[in-house]
Short mmCIF file of C-alpha atoms in Angstrom, two decimals:
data_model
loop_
_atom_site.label_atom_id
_atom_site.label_comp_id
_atom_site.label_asym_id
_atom_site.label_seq_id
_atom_site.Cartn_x
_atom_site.Cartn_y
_atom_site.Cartn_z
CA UNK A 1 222.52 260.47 151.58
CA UNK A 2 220.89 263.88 152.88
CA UNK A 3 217.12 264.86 152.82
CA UNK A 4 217.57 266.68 149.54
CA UNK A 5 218.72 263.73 147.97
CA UNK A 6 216.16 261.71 149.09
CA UNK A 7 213.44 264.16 148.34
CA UNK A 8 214.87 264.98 144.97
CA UNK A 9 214.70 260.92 144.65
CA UNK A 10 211.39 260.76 145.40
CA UNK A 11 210.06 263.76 142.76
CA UNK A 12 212.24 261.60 140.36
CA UNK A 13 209.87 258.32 140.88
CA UNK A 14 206.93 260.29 141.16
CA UNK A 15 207.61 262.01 137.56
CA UNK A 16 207.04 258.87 135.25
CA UNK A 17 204.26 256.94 137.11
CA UNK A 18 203.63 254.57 134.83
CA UNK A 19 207.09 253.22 134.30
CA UNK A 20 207.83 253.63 138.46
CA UNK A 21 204.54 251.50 138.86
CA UNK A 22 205.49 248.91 136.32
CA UNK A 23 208.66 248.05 137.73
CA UNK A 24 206.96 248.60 141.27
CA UNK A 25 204.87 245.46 139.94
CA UNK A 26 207.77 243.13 138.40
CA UNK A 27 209.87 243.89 141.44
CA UNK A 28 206.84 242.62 144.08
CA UNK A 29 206.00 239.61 141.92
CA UNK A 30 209.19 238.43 141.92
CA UNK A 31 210.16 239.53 145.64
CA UNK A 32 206.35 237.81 146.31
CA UNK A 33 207.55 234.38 144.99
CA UNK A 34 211.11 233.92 146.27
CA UNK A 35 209.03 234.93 149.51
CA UNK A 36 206.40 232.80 149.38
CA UNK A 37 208.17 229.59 148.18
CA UNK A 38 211.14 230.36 150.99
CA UNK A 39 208.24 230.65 153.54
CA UNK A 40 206.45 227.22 152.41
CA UNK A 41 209.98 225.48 152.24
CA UNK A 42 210.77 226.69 155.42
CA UNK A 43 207.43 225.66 157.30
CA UNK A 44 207.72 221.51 155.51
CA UNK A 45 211.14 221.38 157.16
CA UNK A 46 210.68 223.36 160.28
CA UNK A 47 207.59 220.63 161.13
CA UNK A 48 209.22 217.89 160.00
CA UNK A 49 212.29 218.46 162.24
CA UNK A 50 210.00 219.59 165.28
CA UNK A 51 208.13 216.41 164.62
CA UNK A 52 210.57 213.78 164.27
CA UNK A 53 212.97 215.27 166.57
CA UNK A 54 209.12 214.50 169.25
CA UNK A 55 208.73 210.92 167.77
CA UNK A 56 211.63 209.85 169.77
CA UNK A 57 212.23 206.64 167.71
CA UNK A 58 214.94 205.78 166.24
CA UNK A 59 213.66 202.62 163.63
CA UNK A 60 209.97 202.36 162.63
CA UNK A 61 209.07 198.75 161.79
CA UNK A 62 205.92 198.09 159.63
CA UNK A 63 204.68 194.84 157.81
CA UNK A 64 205.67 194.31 154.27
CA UNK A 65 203.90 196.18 151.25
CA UNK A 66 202.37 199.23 154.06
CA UNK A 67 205.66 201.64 153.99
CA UNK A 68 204.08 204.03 152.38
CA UNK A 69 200.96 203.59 153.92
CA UNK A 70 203.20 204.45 157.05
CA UNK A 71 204.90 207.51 155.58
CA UNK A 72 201.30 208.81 154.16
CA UNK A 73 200.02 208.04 157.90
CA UNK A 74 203.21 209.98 159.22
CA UNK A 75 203.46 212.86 157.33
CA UNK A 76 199.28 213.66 157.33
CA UNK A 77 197.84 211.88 159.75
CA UNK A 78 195.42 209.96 157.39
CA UNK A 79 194.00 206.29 158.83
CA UNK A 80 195.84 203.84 157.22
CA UNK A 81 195.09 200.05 158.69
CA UNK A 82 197.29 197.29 158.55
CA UNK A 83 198.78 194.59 160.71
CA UNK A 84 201.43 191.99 161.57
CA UNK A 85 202.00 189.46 164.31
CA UNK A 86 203.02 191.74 167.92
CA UNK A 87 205.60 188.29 168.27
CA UNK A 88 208.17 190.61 166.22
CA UNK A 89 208.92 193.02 169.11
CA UNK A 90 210.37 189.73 170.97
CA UNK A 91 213.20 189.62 167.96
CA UNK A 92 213.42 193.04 167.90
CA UNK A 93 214.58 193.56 171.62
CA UNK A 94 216.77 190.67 171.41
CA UNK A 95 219.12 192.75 168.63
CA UNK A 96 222.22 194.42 170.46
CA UNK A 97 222.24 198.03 170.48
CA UNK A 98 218.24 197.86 171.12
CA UNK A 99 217.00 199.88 174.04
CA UNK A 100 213.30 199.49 174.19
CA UNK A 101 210.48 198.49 171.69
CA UNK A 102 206.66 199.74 172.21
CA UNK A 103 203.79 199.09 169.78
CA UNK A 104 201.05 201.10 168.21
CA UNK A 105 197.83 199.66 166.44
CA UNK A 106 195.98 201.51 164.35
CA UNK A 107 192.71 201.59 164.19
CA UNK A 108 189.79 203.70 162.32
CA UNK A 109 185.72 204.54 163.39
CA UNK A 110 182.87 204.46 161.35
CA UNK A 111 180.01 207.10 160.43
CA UNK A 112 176.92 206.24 162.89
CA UNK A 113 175.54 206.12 166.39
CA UNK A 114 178.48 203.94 167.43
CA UNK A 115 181.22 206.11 167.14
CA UNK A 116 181.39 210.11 167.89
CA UNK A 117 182.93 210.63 164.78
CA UNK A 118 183.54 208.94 161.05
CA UNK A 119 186.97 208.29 160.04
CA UNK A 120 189.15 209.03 163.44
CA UNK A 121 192.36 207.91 163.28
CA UNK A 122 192.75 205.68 166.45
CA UNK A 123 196.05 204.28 167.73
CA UNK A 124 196.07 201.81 170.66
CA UNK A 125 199.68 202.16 172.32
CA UNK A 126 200.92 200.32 175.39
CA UNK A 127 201.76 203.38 178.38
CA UNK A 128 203.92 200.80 180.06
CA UNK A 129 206.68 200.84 177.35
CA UNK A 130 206.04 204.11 175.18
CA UNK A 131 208.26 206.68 174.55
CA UNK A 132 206.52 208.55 171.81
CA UNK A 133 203.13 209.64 173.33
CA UNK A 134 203.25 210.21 177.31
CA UNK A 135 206.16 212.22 177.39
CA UNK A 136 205.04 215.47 174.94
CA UNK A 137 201.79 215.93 176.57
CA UNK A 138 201.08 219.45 176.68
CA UNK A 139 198.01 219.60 178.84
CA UNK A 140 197.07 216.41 180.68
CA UNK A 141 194.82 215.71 183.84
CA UNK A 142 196.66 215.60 187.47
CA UNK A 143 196.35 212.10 187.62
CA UNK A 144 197.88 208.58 185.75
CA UNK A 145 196.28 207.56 182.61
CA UNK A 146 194.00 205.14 182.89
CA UNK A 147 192.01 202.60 180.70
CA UNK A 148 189.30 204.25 179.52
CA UNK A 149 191.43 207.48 178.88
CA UNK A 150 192.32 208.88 175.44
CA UNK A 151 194.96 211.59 174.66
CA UNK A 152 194.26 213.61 171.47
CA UNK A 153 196.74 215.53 168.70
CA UNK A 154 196.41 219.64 168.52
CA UNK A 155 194.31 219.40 165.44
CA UNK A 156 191.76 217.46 167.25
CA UNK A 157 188.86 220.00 168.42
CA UNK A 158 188.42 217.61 171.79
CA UNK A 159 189.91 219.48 175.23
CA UNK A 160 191.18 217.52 178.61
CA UNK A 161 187.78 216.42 180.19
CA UNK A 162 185.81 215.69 177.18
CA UNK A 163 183.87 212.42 176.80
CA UNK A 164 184.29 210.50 173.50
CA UNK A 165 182.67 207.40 172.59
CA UNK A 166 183.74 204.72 169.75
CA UNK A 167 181.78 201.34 168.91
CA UNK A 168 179.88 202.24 172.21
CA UNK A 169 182.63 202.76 175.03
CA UNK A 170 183.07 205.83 176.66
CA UNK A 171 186.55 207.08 176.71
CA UNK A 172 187.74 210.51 178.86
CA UNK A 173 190.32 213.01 177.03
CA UNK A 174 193.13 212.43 179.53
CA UNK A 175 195.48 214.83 177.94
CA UNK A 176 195.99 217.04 174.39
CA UNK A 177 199.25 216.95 172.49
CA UNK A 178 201.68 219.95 171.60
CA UNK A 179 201.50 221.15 167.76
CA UNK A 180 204.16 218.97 166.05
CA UNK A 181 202.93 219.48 161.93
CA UNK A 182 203.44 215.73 161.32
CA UNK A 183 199.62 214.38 160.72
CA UNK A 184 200.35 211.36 162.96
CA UNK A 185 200.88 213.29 166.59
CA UNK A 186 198.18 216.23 165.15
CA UNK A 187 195.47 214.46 163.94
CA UNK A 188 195.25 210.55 165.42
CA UNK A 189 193.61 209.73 169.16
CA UNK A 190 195.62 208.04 171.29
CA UNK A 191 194.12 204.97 173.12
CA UNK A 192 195.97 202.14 175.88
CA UNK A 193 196.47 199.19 173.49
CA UNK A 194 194.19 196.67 175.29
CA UNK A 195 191.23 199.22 175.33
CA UNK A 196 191.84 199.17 171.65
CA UNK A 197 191.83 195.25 171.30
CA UNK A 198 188.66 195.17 172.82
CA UNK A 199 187.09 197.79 171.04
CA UNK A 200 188.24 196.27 167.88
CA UNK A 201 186.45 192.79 169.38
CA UNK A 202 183.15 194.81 170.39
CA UNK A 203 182.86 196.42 166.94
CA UNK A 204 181.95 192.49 166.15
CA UNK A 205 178.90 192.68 168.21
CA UNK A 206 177.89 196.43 167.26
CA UNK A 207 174.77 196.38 164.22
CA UNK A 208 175.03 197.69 161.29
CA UNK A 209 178.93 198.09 161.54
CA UNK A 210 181.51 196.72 160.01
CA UNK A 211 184.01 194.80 162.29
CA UNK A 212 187.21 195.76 162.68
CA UNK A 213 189.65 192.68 161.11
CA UNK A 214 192.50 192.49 163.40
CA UNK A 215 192.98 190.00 166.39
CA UNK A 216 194.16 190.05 169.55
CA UNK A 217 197.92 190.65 169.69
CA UNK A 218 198.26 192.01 166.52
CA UNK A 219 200.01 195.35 166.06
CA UNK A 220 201.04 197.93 162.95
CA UNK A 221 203.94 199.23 164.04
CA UNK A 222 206.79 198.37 166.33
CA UNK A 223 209.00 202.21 167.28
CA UNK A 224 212.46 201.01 168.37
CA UNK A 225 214.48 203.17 170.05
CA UNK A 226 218.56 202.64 170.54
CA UNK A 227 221.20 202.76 172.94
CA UNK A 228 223.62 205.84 172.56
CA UNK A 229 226.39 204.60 170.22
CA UNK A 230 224.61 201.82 168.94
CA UNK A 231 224.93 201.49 164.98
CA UNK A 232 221.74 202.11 163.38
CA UNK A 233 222.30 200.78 160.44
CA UNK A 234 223.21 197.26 161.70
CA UNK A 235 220.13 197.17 163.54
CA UNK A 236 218.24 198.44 160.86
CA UNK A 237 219.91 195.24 158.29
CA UNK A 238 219.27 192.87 161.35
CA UNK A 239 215.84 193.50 161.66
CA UNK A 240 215.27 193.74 157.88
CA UNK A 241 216.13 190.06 157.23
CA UNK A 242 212.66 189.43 158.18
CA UNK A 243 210.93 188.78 154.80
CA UNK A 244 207.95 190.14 156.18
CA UNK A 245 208.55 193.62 157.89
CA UNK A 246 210.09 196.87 156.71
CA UNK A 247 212.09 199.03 158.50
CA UNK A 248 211.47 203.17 158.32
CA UNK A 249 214.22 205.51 159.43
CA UNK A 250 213.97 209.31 159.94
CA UNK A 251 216.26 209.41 157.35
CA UNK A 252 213.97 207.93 154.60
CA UNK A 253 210.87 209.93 155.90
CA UNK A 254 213.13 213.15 155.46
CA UNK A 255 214.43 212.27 152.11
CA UNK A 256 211.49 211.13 150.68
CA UNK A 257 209.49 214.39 151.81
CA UNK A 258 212.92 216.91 150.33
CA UNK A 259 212.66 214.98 147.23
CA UNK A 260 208.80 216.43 146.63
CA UNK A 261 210.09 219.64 147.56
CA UNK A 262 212.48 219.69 145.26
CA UNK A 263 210.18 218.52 142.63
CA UNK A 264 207.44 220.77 144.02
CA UNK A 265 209.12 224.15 144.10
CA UNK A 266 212.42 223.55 142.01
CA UNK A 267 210.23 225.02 138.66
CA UNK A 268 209.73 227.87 141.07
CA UNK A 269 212.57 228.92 142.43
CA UNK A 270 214.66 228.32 138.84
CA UNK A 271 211.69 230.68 137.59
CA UNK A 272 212.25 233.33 140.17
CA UNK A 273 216.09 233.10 139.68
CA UNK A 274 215.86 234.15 136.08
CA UNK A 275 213.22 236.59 137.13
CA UNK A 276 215.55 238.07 139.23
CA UNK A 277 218.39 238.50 136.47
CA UNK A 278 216.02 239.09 134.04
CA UNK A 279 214.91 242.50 136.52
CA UNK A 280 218.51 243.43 136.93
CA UNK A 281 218.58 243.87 133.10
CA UNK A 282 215.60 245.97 133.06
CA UNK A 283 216.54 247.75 135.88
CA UNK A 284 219.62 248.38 134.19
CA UNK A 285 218.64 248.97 131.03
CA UNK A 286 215.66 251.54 132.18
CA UNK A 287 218.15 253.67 134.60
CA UNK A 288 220.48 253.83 131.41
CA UNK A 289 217.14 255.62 129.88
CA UNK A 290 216.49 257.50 132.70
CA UNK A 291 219.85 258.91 132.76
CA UNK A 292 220.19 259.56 128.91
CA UNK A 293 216.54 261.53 128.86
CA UNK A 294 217.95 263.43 132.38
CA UNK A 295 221.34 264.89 131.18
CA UNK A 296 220.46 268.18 131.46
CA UNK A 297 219.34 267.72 134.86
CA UNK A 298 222.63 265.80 135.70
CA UNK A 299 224.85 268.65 134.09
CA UNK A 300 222.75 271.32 135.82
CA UNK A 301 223.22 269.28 139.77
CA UNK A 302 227.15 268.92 138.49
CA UNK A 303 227.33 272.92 137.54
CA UNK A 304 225.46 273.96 140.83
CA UNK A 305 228.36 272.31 143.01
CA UNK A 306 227.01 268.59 142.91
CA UNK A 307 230.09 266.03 143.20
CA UNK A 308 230.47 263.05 141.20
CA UNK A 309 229.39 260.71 144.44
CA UNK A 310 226.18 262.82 145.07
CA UNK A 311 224.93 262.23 141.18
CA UNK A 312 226.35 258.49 141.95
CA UNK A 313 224.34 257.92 145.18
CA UNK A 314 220.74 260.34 143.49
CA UNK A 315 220.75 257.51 141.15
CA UNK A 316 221.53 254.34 143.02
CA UNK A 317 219.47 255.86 145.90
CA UNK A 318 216.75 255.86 143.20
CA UNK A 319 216.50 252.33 142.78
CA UNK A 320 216.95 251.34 146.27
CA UNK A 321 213.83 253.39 146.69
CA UNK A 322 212.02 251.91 144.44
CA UNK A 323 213.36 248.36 144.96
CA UNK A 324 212.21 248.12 148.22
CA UNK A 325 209.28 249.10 148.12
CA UNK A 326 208.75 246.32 145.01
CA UNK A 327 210.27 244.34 147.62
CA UNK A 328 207.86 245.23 150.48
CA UNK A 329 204.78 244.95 148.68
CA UNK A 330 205.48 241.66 147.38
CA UNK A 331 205.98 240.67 150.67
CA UNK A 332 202.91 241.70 151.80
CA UNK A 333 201.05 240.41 149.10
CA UNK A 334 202.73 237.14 149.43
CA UNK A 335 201.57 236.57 153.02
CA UNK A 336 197.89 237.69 152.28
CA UNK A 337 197.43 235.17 149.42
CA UNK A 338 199.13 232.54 151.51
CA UNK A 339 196.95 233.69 154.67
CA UNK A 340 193.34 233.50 152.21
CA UNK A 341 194.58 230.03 150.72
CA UNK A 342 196.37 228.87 153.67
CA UNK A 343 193.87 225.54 154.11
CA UNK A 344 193.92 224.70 150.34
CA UNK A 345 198.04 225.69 150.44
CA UNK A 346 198.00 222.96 153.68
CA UNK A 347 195.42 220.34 152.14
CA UNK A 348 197.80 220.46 148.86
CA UNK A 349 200.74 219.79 150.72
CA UNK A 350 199.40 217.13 152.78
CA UNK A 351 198.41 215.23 149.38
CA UNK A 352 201.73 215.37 148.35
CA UNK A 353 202.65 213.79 152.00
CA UNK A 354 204.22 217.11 153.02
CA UNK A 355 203.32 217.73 156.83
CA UNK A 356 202.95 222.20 157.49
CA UNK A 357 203.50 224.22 160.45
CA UNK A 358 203.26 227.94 159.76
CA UNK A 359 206.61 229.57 161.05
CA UNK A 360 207.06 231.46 163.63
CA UNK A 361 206.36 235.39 163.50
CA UNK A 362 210.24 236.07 164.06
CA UNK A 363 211.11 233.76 160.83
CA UNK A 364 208.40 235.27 158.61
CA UNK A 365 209.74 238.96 159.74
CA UNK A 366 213.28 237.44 158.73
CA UNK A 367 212.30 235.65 155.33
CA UNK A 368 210.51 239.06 154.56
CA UNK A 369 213.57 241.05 155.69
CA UNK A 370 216.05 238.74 153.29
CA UNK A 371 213.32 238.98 150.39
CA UNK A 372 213.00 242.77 150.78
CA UNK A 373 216.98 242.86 150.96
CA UNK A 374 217.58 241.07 148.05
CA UNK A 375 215.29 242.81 145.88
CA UNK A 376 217.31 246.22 147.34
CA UNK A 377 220.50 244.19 145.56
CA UNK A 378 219.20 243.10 142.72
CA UNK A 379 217.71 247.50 142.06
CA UNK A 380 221.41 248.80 143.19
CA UNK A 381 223.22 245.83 141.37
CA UNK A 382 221.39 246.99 137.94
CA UNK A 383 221.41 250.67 138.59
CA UNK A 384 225.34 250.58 139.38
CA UNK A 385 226.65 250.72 135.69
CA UNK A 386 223.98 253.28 134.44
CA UNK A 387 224.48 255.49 137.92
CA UNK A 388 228.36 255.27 136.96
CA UNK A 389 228.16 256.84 133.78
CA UNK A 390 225.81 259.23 135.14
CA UNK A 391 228.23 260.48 137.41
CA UNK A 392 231.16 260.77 134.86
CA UNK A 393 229.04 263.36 133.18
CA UNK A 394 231.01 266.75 132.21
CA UNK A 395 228.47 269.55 133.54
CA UNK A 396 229.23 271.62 129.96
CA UNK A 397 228.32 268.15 127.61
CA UNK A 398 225.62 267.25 130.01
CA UNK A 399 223.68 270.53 129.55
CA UNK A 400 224.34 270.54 126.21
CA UNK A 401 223.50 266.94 125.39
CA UNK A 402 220.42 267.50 126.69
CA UNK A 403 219.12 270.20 125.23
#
């Protein structure tokens, strides 16, 4: 398409303002949703891949009645506390196809002078046998981790160095997790399992606290991880004929959090599907106005030397135009609504045991790209019929057809 073309576009927009503006508006609202719900559904999976693909076990074992304690505790990272006897990792790594078993205990402080903070999610692992924790530090200090160190999720405001304290014992931040999305590894502090028994035994002797009720070799969860080749599934039944344990895959977690996304944004993106047919017919249905009341026009450009193609491509050109732009300012508007509510979006999501990670800048530039694109298809799409018969005009009947 040549300038004049695209200038004689333009001065055809700019001639009805109202009606360019209106469908200027139904184009970004729609272009705005299928953004906005493709960027929301792309940031639940993206973190919960990035964060089980860091959790590095394969089988999650729990007591019996807390799995979805565990999955809340997962996904969001809120305390959950219960406990079962630590004598089931014994069982566990007896199972062929078992590599290694480690424990975590979870743990939660109370509001007051004991504890630097109310309600801190506090797991007690053992460094000796983990697999989950040590290796995706992202800052740590140059030296082993020690006792009385703590390591600390992304979402935690602590840095390497700090001093914490909890039921009156002074911990050191050893080291600060990377950014995962999945509450657990963002949120919780990290602890050596024996610091954490004895913290849970000196919360007995701190006033005006309540105790933490666990006992010594108690633990919450056992992470297994397997051998390359080994049959999940087996292990999983194996370990399951335990009456009093539960076994969580990363397959349940991930089909229990795409099952609220369905039900979450499936209203949504049915709505902006018909939306988007439903603007094809308009779009359609308006160019087949816009080329009935410009006739004259059209039989003058055919007279003048204009070839079918050119009054083809002025028309279609038209509605690209004006598509895109539809497209673009959804787009835009989209990501400033979702920047201005991004903590209530997050805090929503999180209730619904959806874990967040806003993508990456090249992902939004390519969800905008596809939502701008497709907005471009659905304007030429229902311009093509009306831009067809506009181009089949005779110059002699146009002229006189619209006189």
């Amino acid at each position: 398409m040549n300038i004049s073309q695209t200038s004689l576009a333009l001065q055809n927009l700019a001639r009805r303002t109202f009606r360019t503006y209106a469908l200027l508006l139904a184009i970004a609202i729609v272009s705005g949703a299928i953004f906005s719900t493709s960027t929301l559904m792309w940031g639940v999976n993206s973190s919960l891949n990035k964060g089980l693909s860091k959790f590095g076990a394969d089988l999650l074992v729990v007591p019996k009645g807390s799995m979805i304690s565990m999955k809340s505790a997962l996904l969001t990272g809120e305390p959950s506390l219960f406990y079962m006897e630590g004598g089931i990792m014994e069982k566990i790594a007896s199972i062929k196809g078992v590599k290694s078993v480690s424990p975590q205990l979870f743990l939660t402080s109370v509001d007051g002078d004991c504890c630097v903070m109310g309600n801190a999610f506090i797991i007690g692992f053992n460094p000796k046998t983990d697999f989950t924790v040590l290796p995706w530090l992202e800052e740590k200090k140059e030296r082993p981790f020690q006792m009385d160190d703590v390591i600390v999720g992304a979402s935690n405001s602590y840095n390497v160095g700090d001093t914490l304290f909890f039921y009156g014992q002074n911990l050191t931040v050893y080291g600060k997790l990377g950014r995962t999305g999945v509450g657990l590894y963002d949120n919780a502090i990290f602890m050596n399992i024996e610091r954490a028994y004895v913290m849970a035994e000196q919360s007995h002797n701190t006033p005006n606290v309540k105790p933490l009720k666990l006992v010594r070799g108690q633990v919450s969860a056992v992470l297994v991880q397997t051998e390359v080749g080994a049959k999940i599934p087996f292990i999983s039944f194996t370990i399951s004929k335990d009456p009093d344990v539960k076994v969580i895959t990363a397959g349940n977690i991930i089909t229990s959090v795409r099952q609220n996304l369905v039900t979450l944004f499936g209203s949504t993106l049915v709505l902006s599907f018909v939306l988007i047919l439903a603007n094809a017919l308009m779009i359609s249905a308006i160019f087949s106005t816009i080329v009935n009341e410009r006739k004259r026009e059209l039989g003058i450009l055919r007279a003048i030397g204009a070839s079918k193609i050119s009054i083809f491509k002025l028309i279609v050109s038209e509605a690209a135009m004006l598509t895109s732009m539809g497209g673009a300012l959804g787009v835009f508007l989209g990501i400033v609504i979702m920047r201005v509510y991004q903590r209530t979006i997050i805090f929503n999501l999180k209730a619904l045991n959806m874990p967040y990670l806003w993508p990456p800048v090249e992902s939004i530039i390519m969800l905008a790209s596809i939502a701008i694109a497709a907005a471009v298809v659905v304007g030429v799409a229902g311009a093509f019929y009306p831009a067809l018969q506009g181009s089949r005009l005779q110059p002699y009947d146009a002229i006189r057809a619209g006189e």
